Tab-separated table of C-alpha atoms in Angstrom:
chain	number	residue	atom	x	y	z
A	1	MET	CA	-80.552	266.371	133.033
A	2	ASN	CA	-77.072	268.147	131.546
A	3	LEU	CA	-75.112	267.349	135.045
A	4	HIS	CA	-73.232	264.482	132.393
A	5	ARG	CA	-71.977	267.696	129.816
A	6	MET	CA	-71.113	269.516	132.992
A	7	LEU	CA	-68.258	267.009	134.208
A	8	LEU	CA	-67.105	267.143	130.083
A	9	LYS	CA	-66.775	270.469	130.264
A	10	ARG	CA	-64.832	270.911	133.424
A	11	GLU	CA	-62.415	267.820	131.797
A	12	ALA	CA	-61.984	269.434	128.697
A	13	GLU	CA	-61.279	272.656	130.489
A	14	ASP	CA	-58.726	270.409	132.814
A	15	LYS	CA	-61.057	272.385	136.073
A	16	PRO	CA	-62.088	268.886	137.225
A	17	VAL	CA	-63.941	268.800	140.248
A	18	ARG	CA	-61.687	267.718	143.500
A	19	VAL	CA	-63.326	265.235	146.169
A	20	GLY	CA	-62.548	264.275	149.149
A	21	LEU	CA	-63.763	260.766	150.089
A	22	ILE	CA	-63.728	259.812	153.791
A	23	GLY	CA	-64.607	255.909	155.017
A	24	ALA	CA	-63.170	253.774	152.049
A	25	GLY	CA	-66.110	250.668	153.031
A	26	LYS	CA	-68.412	249.247	150.562
A	27	PHE	CA	-70.437	252.563	149.987
A	28	GLY	CA	-67.155	254.310	149.396
A	29	ALA	CA	-65.567	250.671	147.514
A	30	MET	CA	-69.034	251.690	145.204
A	31	TYR	CA	-67.920	255.220	144.543
A	32	LEU	CA	-64.365	254.612	144.067
A	33	ALA	CA	-65.218	251.822	140.729
A	34	GLN	CA	-67.068	254.541	138.946
A	35	ILE	CA	-64.713	256.929	139.331
A	36	PRO	CA	-62.583	255.795	136.500
A	37	ASN	CA	-65.260	255.813	134.617
A	38	THR	CA	-66.346	260.055	135.343
A	39	PRO	CA	-65.394	262.488	133.664
A	40	GLY	CA	-64.677	265.839	135.008
A	41	VAL	CA	-63.781	264.589	138.449
A	42	HIS	CA	-60.733	263.993	140.463
A	43	LEU	CA	-60.299	261.954	143.358
A	44	ALA	CA	-57.772	263.739	145.407
A	45	GLY	CA	-57.645	261.901	148.703
A	46	ILE	CA	-59.041	259.464	151.010
A	47	ALA	CA	-59.216	259.083	154.082
A	48	ASP	CA	-59.577	255.986	156.246
A	49	LEU	CA	-58.701	254.875	159.516
A	50	SER	CA	-57.397	251.879	158.480
A	51	PRO	CA	-55.105	252.680	155.152
A	52	GLN	CA	-54.362	249.305	154.911
A	53	GLY	CA	-58.592	248.343	154.789
A	54	ALA	CA	-59.208	250.697	152.352
A	55	ARG	CA	-56.520	249.604	149.993
A	56	ALA	CA	-57.929	246.266	149.729
A	57	ASN	CA	-61.107	247.939	148.729
A	58	LEU	CA	-59.384	249.629	146.330
A	59	ASP	CA	-58.037	246.839	145.212
A	60	ARG	CA	-61.187	244.508	145.045
A	61	VAL	CA	-62.589	247.070	142.933
A	62	GLY	CA	-59.846	247.288	140.078
A	63	TRP	CA	-57.839	250.555	141.286
A	64	ALA	CA	-54.106	250.140	139.966
A	65	LYS	CA	-51.402	250.887	143.377
A	66	ASP	CA	-49.979	253.631	141.769
A	67	ARG	CA	-52.943	255.741	141.591
A	68	THR	CA	-52.827	255.700	144.965
A	69	ALA	CA	-48.539	256.506	145.427
A	70	ALA	CA	-49.062	259.930	145.744
A	71	ALA	CA	-46.632	260.857	148.921
A	72	SER	CA	-48.653	264.266	149.813
A	73	LEU	CA	-52.179	265.651	148.290
A	74	GLU	CA	-50.329	268.401	146.544
A	75	ALA	CA	-49.038	265.405	145.049
A	76	ALA	CA	-51.868	264.028	144.174
A	77	LEU	CA	-53.766	267.247	142.783
A	78	LYS	CA	-49.899	267.772	140.400
A	79	ALA	CA	-50.398	264.116	139.153
A	80	GLY	CA	-53.797	263.331	138.992
A	81	SER	CA	-53.252	261.164	140.984
A	82	THR	CA	-54.641	259.929	145.034
A	83	HIS	CA	-53.433	260.304	148.599
A	84	LEU	CA	-54.909	257.691	150.919
A	85	SER	CA	-54.083	258.251	154.487
A	86	ASP	CA	-55.949	258.512	157.657
A	87	ASP	CA	-55.256	262.426	158.638
A	88	TRP	CA	-59.110	263.284	157.354
A	89	ARG	CA	-58.587	266.947	158.287
A	90	ALA	CA	-56.290	267.643	156.321
A	91	LEU	CA	-58.116	266.300	153.661
A	92	VAL	CA	-61.098	268.563	154.772
A	93	SER	CA	-58.594	271.483	154.979
A	94	HIS	CA	-56.866	271.306	151.550
A	95	PRO	CA	-58.135	274.477	149.825
A	96	ALA	CA	-58.014	272.679	146.506
A	97	ILE	CA	-60.463	270.296	147.936
A	98	ASP	CA	-64.744	271.083	146.398
A	99	VAL	CA	-66.218	267.991	147.927
A	100	ILE	CA	-66.111	265.932	150.831
A	101	VAL	CA	-68.064	262.800	150.356
A	102	GLU	CA	-69.050	261.548	153.859
A	103	ALA	CA	-68.949	257.696	153.949
A	104	THR	CA	-68.029	256.301	157.576
A	105	GLY	CA	-71.315	255.270	158.548
A	106	ASN	CA	-70.206	256.368	162.329
A	107	PRO	CA	-72.351	259.060	163.214
A	108	VAL	CA	-70.376	260.423	165.880
A	109	ALA	CA	-68.066	261.146	163.219
A	110	ALA	CA	-69.924	262.031	160.219
A	111	VAL	CA	-70.516	265.320	162.177
A	112	ASP	CA	-67.498	266.367	163.190
A	113	HIS	CA	-66.305	265.793	159.881
A	114	ALA	CA	-69.041	268.062	158.148
A	115	LEU	CA	-68.657	270.493	160.601
A	116	GLU	CA	-65.105	270.778	159.542
A	117	ALA	CA	-65.655	270.609	156.350
A	118	PHE	CA	-68.420	273.318	156.163
A	119	ARG	CA	-65.165	275.809	158.276
A	120	HIS	CA	-63.524	275.164	155.219
A	121	GLY	CA	-65.869	276.124	152.949
A	122	LYS	CA	-66.335	272.345	151.470
A	123	HIS	CA	-69.454	270.843	150.035
A	124	VAL	CA	-70.577	267.760	151.918
A	125	VAL	CA	-72.492	264.831	150.362
A	126	MET	CA	-73.867	262.559	153.881
A	127	VAL	CA	-73.587	258.987	153.102
A	128	THR	CA	-73.598	258.582	156.856
A	129	VAL	CA	-77.656	259.386	157.253
A	130	GLU	CA	-76.888	257.980	160.656
A	131	ALA	CA	-75.903	261.464	161.024
A	132	ASP	CA	-78.201	263.485	158.814
A	133	ALA	CA	-81.565	261.362	160.645
A	134	PHE	CA	-80.097	262.534	164.508
A	135	CYS	CA	-78.703	266.310	163.534
A	136	GLY	CA	-79.672	266.768	159.812
A	137	PRO	CA	-81.680	269.659	160.182
A	138	LEU	CA	-78.822	271.574	161.746
A	139	LEU	CA	-76.123	270.191	159.435
A	140	ALA	CA	-77.814	272.075	156.276
A	141	ARG	CA	-78.595	274.815	158.670
A	142	ARG	CA	-74.469	275.439	159.289
A	143	ALA	CA	-73.879	274.583	155.626
A	144	GLU	CA	-76.303	277.464	154.506
A	145	GLU	CA	-74.758	279.573	157.128
A	146	ALA	CA	-70.670	278.803	155.301
A	147	GLY	CA	-72.487	279.232	152.164
A	148	VAL	CA	-72.255	275.556	151.191
A	149	VAL	CA	-74.089	272.756	149.759
A	150	TYR	CA	-75.399	269.765	152.858
A	151	SER	CA	-76.769	266.892	150.751
A	152	LEU	CA	-78.185	263.562	151.261
A	153	ALA	CA	-76.541	260.795	148.410
A	154	PHE	CA	-77.956	259.541	145.887
A	155	GLY	CA	-77.611	256.338	144.979
A	156	ASP	CA	-78.821	255.426	148.419
A	157	GLN	CA	-82.672	255.296	148.887
A	158	PRO	CA	-83.793	258.590	150.876
A	159	ALA	CA	-82.492	260.845	147.994
A	160	LEU	CA	-84.191	258.511	145.594
A	161	ILE	CA	-87.551	259.095	147.161
A	162	CYS	CA	-86.748	263.107	147.679
A	163	ASP	CA	-86.741	262.856	143.830
A	164	LEU	CA	-89.177	260.353	143.658
A	165	VAL	CA	-91.508	263.157	145.861
A	166	ASP	CA	-89.972	266.462	143.953
A	167	TRP	CA	-91.031	264.955	140.559
A	168	ALA	CA	-94.653	264.681	141.124
A	169	ARG	CA	-95.087	267.993	143.348
A	170	THR	CA	-92.523	269.572	140.688
A	171	CYS	CA	-95.698	267.871	138.167
A	172	GLY	CA	-98.923	269.520	140.204
A	173	PHE	CA	-99.002	265.770	142.011
A	174	PRO	CA	-100.075	265.840	146.034
A	175	VAL	CA	-98.239	263.434	147.268
A	176	VAL	CA	-100.021	260.856	149.680
A	177	ALA	CA	-97.382	258.686	150.447
A	178	ALA	CA	-93.109	258.305	149.842
A	179	GLY	CA	-90.640	255.588	151.387
A	180	ARG	CA	-88.610	252.602	150.441
A	181	GLY	CA	-89.472	248.582	150.382
A	182	HIS	CA	-87.993	245.853	152.816
A	183	LYS	CA	-88.058	242.443	153.886
A	184	TRP	CA	-89.285	242.225	157.320
A	185	ARG	CA	-90.888	240.070	159.743
A	186	PRO	CA	-91.764	241.888	163.300
A	187	PHE	CA	-89.077	239.366	165.500
A	188	PHE	CA	-85.945	240.849	162.282
A	189	ALA	CA	-86.128	243.625	165.043
A	190	GLN	CA	-83.725	241.294	167.927
A	191	SER	CA	-81.192	240.067	164.260
A	192	THR	CA	-77.992	240.347	165.581
A	193	PRO	CA	-74.668	240.409	163.243
A	194	ASP	CA	-74.676	237.023	164.552
A	195	THR	CA	-77.827	236.282	162.286
A	196	VAL	CA	-78.369	238.439	160.037
A	197	TRP	CA	-77.151	236.654	157.400
A	198	GLN	CA	-79.460	233.544	157.260
A	199	HIS	CA	-82.678	236.391	157.432
A	200	TRP	CA	-81.034	238.648	154.662
A	201	GLY	CA	-80.701	235.178	152.170
A	202	LEU	CA	-76.730	235.677	151.989
A	203	SER	CA	-74.335	232.750	152.727
A	204	GLU	CA	-71.671	234.052	155.097
A	205	GLU	CA	-69.182	232.984	152.158
A	206	LYS	CA	-71.014	235.559	149.828
A	207	ALA	CA	-70.975	237.965	152.736
A	208	GLN	CA	-67.157	238.089	152.990
A	209	ARG	CA	-66.498	238.008	149.091
A	210	GLY	CA	-68.344	241.534	149.056
A	211	GLY	CA	-66.196	242.225	152.125
A	212	LEU	CA	-69.563	243.073	153.658
A	213	ASN	CA	-69.731	243.969	157.585
A	214	PRO	CA	-72.869	242.150	158.926
A	215	LYS	CA	-73.159	244.784	162.136
A	216	MET	CA	-74.290	247.369	158.568
A	217	PHE	CA	-76.293	244.823	156.908
A	218	ASN	CA	-77.953	243.838	160.642
A	219	SER	CA	-78.892	247.511	161.168
A	220	PHE	CA	-81.035	247.212	157.955
A	221	LEU	CA	-82.894	243.406	159.073
A	222	ASP	CA	-83.603	244.952	162.103
A	223	GLY	CA	-85.793	248.157	160.942
A	224	THR	CA	-83.262	250.546	161.775
A	225	LYS	CA	-82.216	251.565	158.655
A	226	PRO	CA	-85.691	252.285	157.561
A	227	ALA	CA	-85.981	253.898	159.761
A	228	ILE	CA	-84.049	256.055	159.645
A	229	GLU	CA	-84.111	256.181	156.011
A	230	SER	CA	-87.924	257.125	155.759
A	231	ALA	CA	-86.508	259.820	159.349
A	232	ALA	CA	-84.342	261.504	156.090
A	233	VAL	CA	-87.075	261.618	154.155
A	234	ALA	CA	-89.962	263.132	156.334
A	235	ASN	CA	-87.149	266.305	157.226
A	236	ALA	CA	-86.037	266.623	153.785
A	237	THR	CA	-89.437	266.753	152.614
A	238	GLY	CA	-91.971	267.781	155.720
A	239	LEU	CA	-93.611	264.231	155.464
A	240	ALA	CA	-95.404	263.427	158.283
A	241	VAL	CA	-94.660	260.407	160.353
A	242	PRO	CA	-97.210	257.471	161.407
A	243	SER	CA	-97.481	258.370	165.569
A	244	ALA	CA	-96.160	254.574	166.075
A	245	GLY	CA	-94.096	254.476	163.993
A	246	LEU	CA	-93.439	252.013	160.797
A	247	SER	CA	-96.189	250.030	160.217
A	248	TYR	CA	-93.811	247.833	156.962
A	249	PRO	CA	-97.829	247.495	154.466
A	250	SER	CA	-97.187	244.162	152.643
A	251	ALA	CA	-97.972	244.966	148.890
A	252	SER	CA	-96.415	244.249	145.388
A	253	VAL	CA	-95.655	247.428	143.254
A	254	ASP	CA	-98.996	247.025	141.766
A	255	ASP	CA	-100.979	247.229	145.060
A	256	ILE	CA	-98.689	249.835	146.622
A	257	PRO	CA	-102.127	252.085	145.190
A	258	TYR	CA	-104.730	250.297	147.234
A	259	VAL	CA	-102.461	250.347	150.112
A	260	MET	CA	-101.401	253.411	150.747
A	261	ARG	CA	-104.601	255.185	150.908
A	262	PRO	CA	-105.737	256.485	153.578
A	263	ARG	CA	-107.779	253.714	156.323
A	264	ALA	CA	-111.028	256.422	155.825
A	265	GLU	CA	-110.486	254.823	151.776
A	266	GLY	CA	-110.003	251.411	152.522
A	267	GLY	CA	-106.035	251.807	152.636
A	268	GLN	CA	-103.890	251.568	155.581
A	269	LEU	CA	-102.400	254.977	155.336
A	270	GLU	CA	-102.914	256.615	159.304
A	271	ALA	CA	-103.152	260.140	157.207
A	272	LYS	CA	-102.212	261.741	153.920
A	273	GLY	CA	-98.918	262.641	153.405
A	274	MET	CA	-96.870	260.152	155.222
A	275	VAL	CA	-93.469	258.296	154.944
A	276	GLU	CA	-94.568	253.619	154.651
A	277	VAL	CA	-92.433	251.440	154.013
A	278	ILE	CA	-93.672	248.542	151.592
A	279	ASN	CA	-93.117	244.906	152.918
A	280	ALA	CA	-91.963	242.352	150.625
A	281	LEU	CA	-93.293	239.404	152.820
A	282	GLU	CA	-96.970	238.840	153.051
A	283	ALA	CA	-97.021	238.642	156.636
A	284	ASP	CA	-96.566	234.955	157.087
A	285	GLY	CA	-93.300	235.501	155.383
A	286	ARG	CA	-94.380	233.717	151.994
A	287	ALA	CA	-92.452	236.286	149.306
A	288	ILE	CA	-94.827	238.937	147.368
A	289	PRO	CA	-93.985	238.201	143.849
A	290	TYR	CA	-93.143	241.615	142.043
A	291	GLU	CA	-92.091	243.404	145.153
A	292	ILE	CA	-89.787	246.467	145.734
A	293	ARG	CA	-88.004	245.379	149.253
A	294	LYS	CA	-84.820	247.401	147.473
A	295	GLY	CA	-86.337	249.670	145.521
A	296	VAL	CA	-87.909	253.880	146.450
A	297	TRP	CA	-91.902	254.793	144.837
A	298	VAL	CA	-94.007	257.845	145.725
A	299	CYS	CA	-97.729	257.286	145.887
A	300	PHE	CA	-99.651	260.457	144.290
A	301	GLU	CA	-102.957	261.567	143.961
A	302	ALA	CA	-104.756	262.306	140.680
A	303	GLU	CA	-107.450	264.811	142.137
A	304	THR	CA	-109.590	266.151	139.177
A	305	ASP	CA	-111.506	263.424	136.759
A	306	TYR	CA	-110.063	264.444	133.503
A	307	ILE	CA	-106.333	263.479	135.383
A	308	ARG	CA	-107.708	260.577	136.249
A	309	ASN	CA	-108.932	260.026	132.867
A	310	CYS	CA	-105.790	260.530	131.586
A	311	LEU	CA	-103.970	257.610	133.400
A	312	GLU	CA	-106.252	255.325	132.326
A	313	GLU	CA	-106.021	256.085	129.038
A	314	TYR	CA	-102.454	255.338	129.449
A	315	MET	CA	-103.027	252.585	131.584
A	316	VAL	CA	-101.199	254.082	134.788
A	317	GLN	CA	-102.111	250.785	137.581
A	318	THR	CA	-104.210	252.735	139.905
A	319	ASP	CA	-106.389	251.709	143.348
A	320	PRO	CA	-109.674	250.674	142.095
A	321	SER	CA	-110.989	254.182	142.565
A	322	GLY	CA	-108.151	255.474	139.570
A	323	ARG	CA	-107.448	257.955	142.027
A	324	TYR	CA	-104.257	256.795	143.368
A	325	ALA	CA	-100.982	255.791	141.470
A	326	CYS	CA	-97.597	255.197	142.475
A	327	LEU	CA	-94.227	256.003	140.888
A	328	TYR	CA	-91.041	253.516	141.313
A	329	LYS	CA	-88.231	252.325	141.071
A	330	ARG	CA	-87.729	248.718	141.899
A	331	TRP	CA	-83.715	249.336	142.808
A	332	HIS	CA	-81.522	251.355	144.676
A	333	LEU	CA	-77.793	251.031	143.221
A	334	ILE	CA	-76.041	252.839	146.739
A	335	GLY	CA	-72.360	254.289	146.399
A	336	LEU	CA	-72.470	253.311	142.014
A	337	GLU	CA	-74.710	256.216	142.266
A	338	VAL	CA	-73.165	258.677	144.184
A	339	GLY	CA	-71.641	261.073	141.389
A	340	VAL	CA	-74.677	262.147	140.535
A	341	SER	CA	-74.936	264.010	143.740
A	342	VAL	CA	-70.744	265.063	144.133
A	343	ALA	CA	-71.475	266.842	140.198
A	344	ALA	CA	-74.834	268.143	141.431
A	345	VAL	CA	-73.689	269.764	144.278
A	346	ALA	CA	-69.743	271.266	143.297
A	347	LEU	CA	-71.305	272.440	139.472
A	348	ARG	CA	-75.256	273.560	140.478
A	349	ARG	CA	-74.962	274.569	143.524
A	350	GLU	CA	-77.673	272.230	144.560
A	351	PRO	CA	-78.705	268.990	146.728
A	352	THR	CA	-80.387	265.874	146.506
A	353	GLY	CA	-82.200	266.023	148.983
A	354	THR	CA	-81.280	267.804	152.746
A	355	ALA	CA	-83.481	268.875	155.783
A	356	ILE	CA	-85.945	271.454	155.271
A	357	CYS	CA	-87.698	270.652	159.069
A	358	PHE	CA	-87.641	268.267	162.403
A	359	ASN	CA	-90.075	266.385	161.625
A	360	ALA	CA	-89.075	263.284	162.780
A	361	ASP	CA	-86.738	260.889	164.816
A	362	VAL	CA	-84.815	257.453	165.922
A	363	ILE	CA	-84.844	256.847	168.972
A	364	ALA	CA	-82.549	253.732	170.705
A	365	THR	CA	-84.628	251.013	171.818
A	366	ALA	CA	-84.230	247.383	173.492
A	367	LYS	CA	-83.793	244.864	171.814
A	368	ARG	CA	-83.492	242.408	174.538
A	369	ASP	CA	-83.801	243.099	178.501
A	370	LEU	CA	-80.487	244.866	179.254
A	371	ALA	CA	-78.838	245.522	181.817
A	372	ALA	CA	-77.647	249.201	183.676
A	373	GLY	CA	-73.599	249.330	183.085
A	374	GLU	CA	-74.260	247.332	179.812
A	375	MET	CA	-72.261	249.388	176.624
A	376	LEU	CA	-75.109	250.339	173.937
A	377	ASP	CA	-73.440	249.533	170.388
A	378	GLY	CA	-75.968	251.448	167.473
A	379	GLU	CA	-77.642	250.464	164.893
A	380	GLY	CA	-77.164	246.863	163.878
A	381	GLY	CA	-75.545	245.690	166.830
A	382	TYR	CA	-76.736	243.574	169.986
A	383	THR	CA	-78.754	246.601	172.346
A	384	VAL	CA	-80.792	248.238	170.615
A	385	TYR	CA	-82.548	248.752	166.994
A	386	GLY	CA	-84.051	252.526	165.759
A	387	HIS	CA	-87.513	252.869	166.272
A	388	LEU	CA	-89.070	256.314	164.373
A	389	PHE	CA	-90.672	258.328	165.991
A	390	PRO	CA	-92.678	261.896	165.136
A	391	ALA	CA	-89.959	264.598	166.577
A	392	GLU	CA	-92.754	265.981	168.931
A	393	ARG	CA	-93.024	262.634	170.508
A	394	SER	CA	-89.181	261.984	170.527
A	395	ARG	CA	-88.141	265.696	171.880
A	396	ARG	CA	-91.242	264.824	175.000
A	397	THR	CA	-90.504	262.180	176.334
A	398	GLY	CA	-86.675	262.207	176.333
A	399	GLY	CA	-86.009	259.524	174.037
A	400	LEU	CA	-82.029	258.955	172.999
A	401	PRO	CA	-81.395	259.298	169.208
A	402	LEU	CA	-80.140	256.036	167.692
A	403	GLY	CA	-77.446	258.439	166.678
A	404	LEU	CA	-76.037	259.223	170.548
A	405	ALA	CA	-76.400	255.097	170.941
A	406	HIS	CA	-73.027	254.344	170.270
A	407	ASN	CA	-70.577	253.127	172.954
A	408	VAL	CA	-72.172	254.639	175.935
A	409	LYS	CA	-72.899	253.623	179.170
A	410	LEU	CA	-76.487	252.402	180.294
A	411	LEU	CA	-77.274	254.173	183.896
A	412	ARG	CA	-80.283	251.894	184.583
A	413	PRO	CA	-82.081	248.921	183.072
A	414	ILE	CA	-84.088	248.898	180.382
A	415	LYS	CA	-87.009	246.225	179.071
A	416	ALA	CA	-87.397	244.639	176.050
A	417	GLY	CA	-88.973	246.432	173.688
A	418	GLN	CA	-88.677	249.830	175.318
A	419	PRO	CA	-87.780	253.297	174.808
A	420	VAL	CA	-84.086	254.155	176.062
A	421	GLY	CA	-84.084	258.114	177.241
A	422	TYR	CA	-81.712	260.822	177.808
A	423	ALA	CA	-81.836	259.848	181.456
A	424	ASP	CA	-80.757	255.820	181.056
A	425	VAL	CA	-77.101	256.631	179.616
A	426	ALA	CA	-74.276	258.292	180.402
A	427	LEU	CA	-73.209	261.273	177.129
A	428	ASP	CA	-70.747	262.251	177.495
A	429	ASP	CA	-71.589	266.358	177.057
A	430	SER	CA	-68.446	267.567	175.458
A	431	LEU	CA	-69.448	265.593	172.183
A	432	ALA	CA	-69.725	267.778	168.744
A	433	ALA	CA	-72.640	265.494	168.128
A	434	VAL	CA	-73.881	265.300	171.412
A	435	LYS	CA	-73.885	269.660	171.205
A	436	ILE	CA	-74.985	269.991	167.758
A	437	ARG	CA	-78.500	267.654	168.670
A	438	ARG	CA	-79.054	269.512	171.639
A	439	GLU	CA	-78.685	273.031	169.705
A	440	MET	CA	-80.724	271.609	167.252
A	441	GLU	CA	-83.565	269.849	169.484
A	442	ALA	CA	-83.710	273.746	171.234
A	443	MET	CA	-83.557	275.728	168.041
A	444	PHE	CA	-86.440	273.433	165.208
A	445	ALA	CA	-88.553	272.364	168.418
A	446	PRO	CA	-91.536	274.884	167.795
A	447	ALA	CA	-91.814	274.167	164.345
A	448	ALA	CA	-91.539	269.837	165.013
A	449	ARG	CA	-94.760	271.267	167.294
A	450	ILE	CA	-96.704	273.057	165.042
A	451	ALA	CA	-95.952	269.752	162.087
A	452	ALA	CA	-97.168	267.394	164.341
A	453	GLN	CA	-101.025	269.297	164.947
């Protein structure tokens, strides 16, 4: 791995990678905290709907106020400082910017930001994985057509999982399953921003200290984010999706090779070659020692006696047959790691994960009985959560992608636990996100049907 050496060379030549950040919330703030320690990178501009809020986060991570005193992007580029504004269009259109880091968390807006960045020849690191989950395959196609790179964000679990899958396949191991960890109880699916901290394990005081967004964190807790991230992984690796969605089998790290065997061999996996999420809790809520709640893993297969003997000789934890093993990271550092993606796309023109197919989809599902006229409030809110579907099934049944379930009105009542369909809501067909999703469904439908067979 030589990205750091390449960055040092850019620093020595005074040719830094010039970056624009859209959205300076929690993820953006974590990236901001690392930039002063990263050679060869110049964050030229930050665009945020609330420059005041962005400045508060800059203060929180320790940036000196004069670092963002530049009155324009031109001034920032000359001085090596950073321009802070609410004008994302000026940021993505400036000819000196190399990479856009999209970290707004708003999937509809993120699609606009990415498409405009492509039009201006910018690479995009997509932190807003919600956007990737509902139209990543076509965003990747648009980037390729524009001659730029579209990438998942390293530090977020999907890119780390893709890295593990790539490791296994490059080594010659068949991938049996891959995914992340989670703390899961079925009733978490009904959690709202009002109940998230009591289930999460943080006090409201600590959450406020960190500037944590309860709606965003609730999207993790209620199963939405695991579904979204699993969809991104499936579409970036070609892995399949369980027919009924994620099942959250409980396991310690050492037990992953046991539970991620196919059901026909005593495990809990529907079939080889799937995404899944490992639960850090027993069914009764007891914590599992040495769990992988914050981590990522890949389960791979030793196909020959010789390879199985090698695993035994090097004391690799396997299932009883010695056939299935697991490589994992117990933690991910979120925005603190995204610099890997920035360097990879700018210096190698290589994504840290990007959609190659349309295998998986996440459909808005009612948290409670919903009445006609109610407004859906997207992931982590009070009305819907995300359920992972095989893409062929979601397309066949007309399910509404969760990424489009933001500020849209219900036309008819929906019972708790039932998926919401396109026909159930009043969508604004003029939105770029709606148009690109419709186009993607038409373009990738044959591939989705083939992958599901």
